[in-house]
mmCIF file with all atom_site columns, C-alpha atoms and ligand atoms in Angstrom:
data_model
loop_
_atom_site.group_PDB
_atom_site.id
_atom_site.type_symbol
_atom_site.label_atom_id
_atom_site.label_alt_id
_atom_site.label_comp_id
_atom_site.label_asym_id
_atom_site.label_entity_id
_atom_site.label_seq_id
_atom_site.pdbx_PDB_ins_code
_atom_site.Cartn_x
_atom_site.Cartn_y
_atom_site.Cartn_z
_atom_site.occupancy
_atom_site.B_iso_or_equiv
_atom_site.pdbx_formal_charge
_atom_site.auth_seq_id
_atom_site.auth_comp_id
_atom_site.auth_asym_id
_atom_site.auth_atom_id
_atom_site.pdbx_PDB_model_num
ATOM   1  C  CA  . MET A 1 1  ? 20.531 59.791 11.360 1.00 0.00 ? 20  MET A CA  1
ATOM   2  C  CA  . ALA A 1 2  ? 20.356 56.270 11.071 1.00 0.00 ? 21  ALA A CA  1
ATOM   3  C  CA  . CYS A 1 3  ? 23.951 54.225 11.215 1.00 0.00 ? 22  CYS A CA  1
ATOM   4  C  CA  . LYS A 1 4  ? 24.597 53.523 7.360  1.00 0.00 ? 23  LYS A CA  1
ATOM   5  C  CA  . LYS A 1 5  ? 27.269 51.224 7.829  1.00 0.00 ? 24  LYS A CA  1
ATOM   6  C  CA  . ASP A 1 6  ? 27.823 47.629 7.014  1.00 0.00 ? 25  ASP A CA  1
ATOM   7  C  CA  . HIS A 1 7  ? 27.548 45.648 10.142 1.00 0.00 ? 26  HIS A CA  1
ATOM   8  C  CA  . SER A 1 8  ? 27.250 42.098 7.982  1.00 0.00 ? 27  SER A CA  1
ATOM   9  C  CA  . GLN A 1 9  ? 30.270 40.570 9.603  1.00 0.00 ? 28  GLN A CA  1
ATOM   10 C  CA  . ILE A 1 10 ? 28.649 40.763 13.292 1.00 0.00 ? 29  ILE A CA  1
ATOM   11 C  CA  . GLN A 1 11 ? 25.237 40.004 12.858 1.00 0.00 ? 30  GLN A CA  1
ATOM   12 C  CA  . LYS A 1 12 ? 25.545 36.548 14.723 1.00 0.00 ? 31  LYS A CA  1
ATOM   13 C  CA  . ILE A 1 13 ? 27.290 38.566 17.668 1.00 0.00 ? 32  ILE A CA  1
ATOM   14 C  CA  . MET A 1 14 ? 24.425 41.008 17.499 1.00 0.00 ? 33  MET A CA  1
ATOM   15 C  CA  . GLU A 1 15 ? 22.111 38.044 18.177 1.00 0.00 ? 34  GLU A CA  1
ATOM   16 C  CA  . THR A 1 16 ? 23.444 37.376 21.289 1.00 0.00 ? 35  THR A CA  1
ATOM   17 C  CA  . LEU A 1 17 ? 23.508 40.791 23.717 1.00 0.00 ? 36  LEU A CA  1
ATOM   18 C  CA  . PRO A 1 18 ? 20.429 41.093 25.773 1.00 0.00 ? 37  PRO A CA  1
ATOM   19 C  CA  . THR A 1 19 ? 17.824 43.704 24.514 1.00 0.00 ? 38  THR A CA  1
ATOM   20 C  CA  . ASP A 1 20 ? 17.683 47.299 25.792 1.00 0.00 ? 39  ASP A CA  1
ATOM   21 C  CA  . GLN A 1 21 ? 15.603 49.819 25.418 1.00 0.00 ? 40  GLN A CA  1
ATOM   22 C  CA  . GLY A 1 22 ? 16.064 52.166 28.151 1.00 0.00 ? 41  GLY A CA  1
ATOM   23 C  CA  . GLY A 1 23 ? 18.391 54.771 29.366 1.00 0.00 ? 42  GLY A CA  1
ATOM   24 C  CA  . VAL A 1 24 ? 21.725 56.051 27.708 1.00 0.00 ? 43  VAL A CA  1
ATOM   25 C  CA  . GLY A 1 25 ? 22.396 54.960 24.200 1.00 0.00 ? 44  GLY A CA  1
ATOM   26 C  CA  . ARG A 1 26 ? 19.081 54.134 23.467 1.00 0.00 ? 45  ARG A CA  1
ATOM   27 C  CA  . HIS A 1 27 ? 18.623 53.575 20.375 1.00 0.00 ? 46  HIS A CA  1
ATOM   28 C  CA  . LYS A 1 28 ? 22.259 54.039 19.086 1.00 0.00 ? 47  LYS A CA  1
ATOM   29 C  CA  . CYS A 1 29 ? 24.015 51.668 16.963 1.00 0.00 ? 48  CYS A CA  1
ATOM   30 C  CA  . ALA A 1 30 ? 25.226 48.584 18.947 1.00 0.00 ? 49  ALA A CA  1
ATOM   31 C  CA  . ALA A 1 31 ? 27.335 47.161 15.988 1.00 0.00 ? 50  ALA A CA  1
ATOM   32 C  CA  . CYS A 1 32 ? 28.790 50.783 16.228 1.00 0.00 ? 51  CYS A CA  1
ATOM   33 C  CA  . ALA A 1 33 ? 29.256 50.503 19.479 1.00 0.00 ? 52  ALA A CA  1
ATOM   34 C  CA  . TYR A 1 34 ? 30.827 46.610 19.594 1.00 0.00 ? 53  TYR A CA  1
ATOM   35 C  CA  . GLU A 1 35 ? 33.165 48.018 16.764 1.00 0.00 ? 54  GLU A CA  1
ATOM   36 C  CA  . ALA A 1 36 ? 34.203 50.656 18.625 1.00 0.00 ? 55  ALA A CA  1
ATOM   37 C  CA  . GLY A 1 37 ? 34.858 48.319 21.731 1.00 0.00 ? 56  GLY A CA  1
ATOM   38 C  CA  . PHE A 1 38 ? 36.798 46.105 20.216 1.00 0.00 ? 57  PHE A CA  1
ATOM   39 C  CA  . GLU A 1 39 ? 39.227 49.014 18.839 1.00 0.00 ? 58  GLU A CA  1
ATOM   40 C  CA  . ALA A 1 40 ? 39.923 50.042 22.768 1.00 0.00 ? 59  ALA A CA  1
ATOM   41 C  CA  . GLY A 1 41 ? 40.248 46.380 23.583 1.00 0.00 ? 60  GLY A CA  1
ATOM   42 C  CA  . TYR A 1 42 ? 42.478 45.857 20.875 1.00 0.00 ? 61  TYR A CA  1
ATOM   43 C  CA  . ASN A 1 43 ? 44.350 48.972 21.236 1.00 0.00 ? 62  ASN A CA  1
ATOM   44 C  CA  . LEU A 1 44 ? 44.261 48.576 25.182 1.00 0.00 ? 63  LEU A CA  1
ATOM   45 C  CA  . ASN A 1 45 ? 42.311 52.192 25.376 1.00 0.00 ? 64  ASN A CA  1
ATOM   46 C  CA  . GLY A 1 46 ? 40.614 51.900 28.243 1.00 0.00 ? 65  GLY A CA  1
ATOM   47 C  CA  . SER A 1 47 ? 40.639 55.499 28.880 1.00 0.00 ? 66  SER A CA  1
ATOM   48 C  CA  . LEU A 1 48 ? 37.870 55.770 26.355 1.00 0.00 ? 67  LEU A CA  1
ATOM   49 C  CA  . SER A 1 49 ? 34.923 55.822 28.522 1.00 0.00 ? 68  SER A CA  1
ATOM   50 C  CA  . ILE A 1 50 ? 31.265 54.320 27.161 1.00 0.00 ? 69  ILE A CA  1
ATOM   51 C  CA  . ASP A 1 51 ? 29.279 57.418 27.592 1.00 0.00 ? 70  ASP A CA  1
ATOM   52 C  CA  . ASN A 1 52 ? 32.025 59.192 25.223 1.00 0.00 ? 71  ASN A CA  1
ATOM   53 C  CA  . VAL A 1 53 ? 31.173 56.218 22.743 1.00 0.00 ? 72  VAL A CA  1
ATOM   54 C  CA  . LEU A 1 54 ? 27.475 56.725 23.114 1.00 0.00 ? 73  LEU A CA  1
ATOM   55 C  CA  . ILE A 1 55 ? 27.652 60.388 22.282 1.00 0.00 ? 74  ILE A CA  1
ATOM   56 C  CA  . HIS A 1 56 ? 28.785 60.035 18.680 1.00 0.00 ? 75  HIS A CA  1
ATOM   57 C  CA  . LEU A 1 57 ? 27.173 56.494 17.406 1.00 0.00 ? 76  LEU A CA  1
ATOM   58 C  CA  . GLU A 1 58 ? 24.894 56.895 14.833 1.00 0.00 ? 77  GLU A CA  1
ATOM   59 C  CA  . GLU A 1 59 ? 21.334 55.582 15.272 1.00 0.00 ? 78  GLU A CA  1
ATOM   60 C  CA  . SER A 1 60 ? 20.593 51.790 14.922 1.00 0.00 ? 79  SER A CA  1
ATOM   61 C  CA  . GLN A 1 61 ? 20.357 50.442 11.772 1.00 0.00 ? 80  GLN A CA  1
ATOM   62 C  CA  . ALA A 1 62 ? 17.429 47.306 11.257 1.00 0.00 ? 81  ALA A CA  1
ATOM   63 C  CA  . LYS A 1 63 ? 19.066 44.077 11.545 1.00 0.00 ? 82  LYS A CA  1
ATOM   64 C  CA  . SER A 1 64 ? 20.155 41.994 14.465 1.00 0.00 ? 83  SER A CA  1
ATOM   65 C  CA  . GLN A 1 65 ? 21.261 45.169 16.541 1.00 0.00 ? 84  GLN A CA  1
ATOM   66 C  CA  . ARG A 1 66 ? 18.001 46.554 16.334 1.00 0.00 ? 85  ARG A CA  1
ATOM   67 C  CA  . HIS A 1 67 ? 17.076 47.629 20.072 1.00 0.00 ? 86  HIS A CA  1
ATOM   68 C  CA  . LYS A 1 68 ? 20.439 45.977 21.325 1.00 0.00 ? 87  LYS A CA  1
ATOM   69 C  CA  . SER A 1 69 ? 21.990 47.061 24.429 1.00 0.00 ? 88  SER A CA  1
ATOM   70 C  CA  . PRO A 1 70 ? 25.047 49.489 23.525 1.00 0.00 ? 89  PRO A CA  1
ATOM   71 C  CA  . HIS A 1 71 ? 26.221 49.092 26.801 1.00 0.00 ? 90  HIS A CA  1
ATOM   72 C  CA  . ALA A 1 72 ? 26.612 45.525 26.169 1.00 0.00 ? 91  ALA A CA  1
ATOM   73 C  CA  . ALA A 1 73 ? 27.883 45.405 22.842 1.00 0.00 ? 92  ALA A CA  1
ATOM   74 C  CA  . PHE A 1 74 ? 30.813 48.411 23.922 1.00 0.00 ? 93  PHE A CA  1
ATOM   75 C  CA  . ALA A 1 75 ? 31.836 45.416 26.643 1.00 0.00 ? 94  ALA A CA  1
ATOM   76 C  CA  . LEU A 1 76 ? 31.496 42.370 24.628 1.00 0.00 ? 95  LEU A CA  1
ATOM   77 C  CA  . GLY A 1 77 ? 33.759 44.181 21.999 1.00 0.00 ? 96  GLY A CA  1
ATOM   78 C  CA  . TYR A 1 78 ? 36.220 44.969 24.534 1.00 0.00 ? 97  TYR A CA  1
ATOM   79 C  CA  . TYR A 1 79 ? 36.608 41.051 25.631 1.00 0.00 ? 98  TYR A CA  1
ATOM   80 C  CA  . HIS A 1 80 ? 37.048 40.070 22.224 1.00 0.00 ? 99  HIS A CA  1
ATOM   81 C  CA  . GLY A 1 81 ? 39.687 43.042 21.290 1.00 0.00 ? 100 GLY A CA  1
ATOM   82 C  CA  . VAL A 1 82 ? 41.772 42.324 24.119 1.00 0.00 ? 101 VAL A CA  1
ATOM   83 C  CA  . CYS A 1 83 ? 41.647 38.542 23.553 1.00 0.00 ? 102 CYS A CA  1
ATOM   84 C  CA  . GLN A 1 84 ? 42.222 38.683 20.166 1.00 0.00 ? 103 GLN A CA  1
ATOM   85 C  CA  . ARG A 1 85 ? 45.369 41.372 20.924 1.00 0.00 ? 104 ARG A CA  1
ATOM   86 C  CA  . THR A 1 86 ? 46.506 38.565 23.124 1.00 0.00 ? 105 THR A CA  1
ATOM   87 C  CA  . ASN A 1 87 ? 45.951 35.750 19.977 1.00 0.00 ? 106 ASN A CA  1
ATOM   88 C  CA  . ASP A 1 88 ? 48.292 38.219 18.256 1.00 0.00 ? 107 ASP A CA  1
ATOM   89 C  CA  . ASP A 1 89 ? 50.933 38.908 20.311 1.00 0.00 ? 108 ASP A CA  1
ATOM   90 C  CA  . ASN A 1 90 ? 51.580 34.849 20.991 1.00 0.00 ? 109 ASN A CA  1
HETATM 91 ZN ZN1 . ZN  B 2 .  ? 26.756 50.976 12.989 1.00 0.00 ? 5   ZN  B ZN1 1
#
């Protein structure tokens, strides 16, 4: 099943991600991986593993997130989530 979520808000971020056609998570939705990473970083959920996330993601949809690395997306989302939390605390 291809992902049907609206990822229009993060297309600019998706464009900055490297492409990755190999390994676990290939063809998974990088935009969903980014959002899962953001949630994990924002909520300090460091126990959430990337492999566990990737298994449950939908297949990628077209547009900027196509063929992007879900690993990089998750890591970037996590980073942004941590930054956002730090900002909100101040
Ligand atoms: Zn998605």
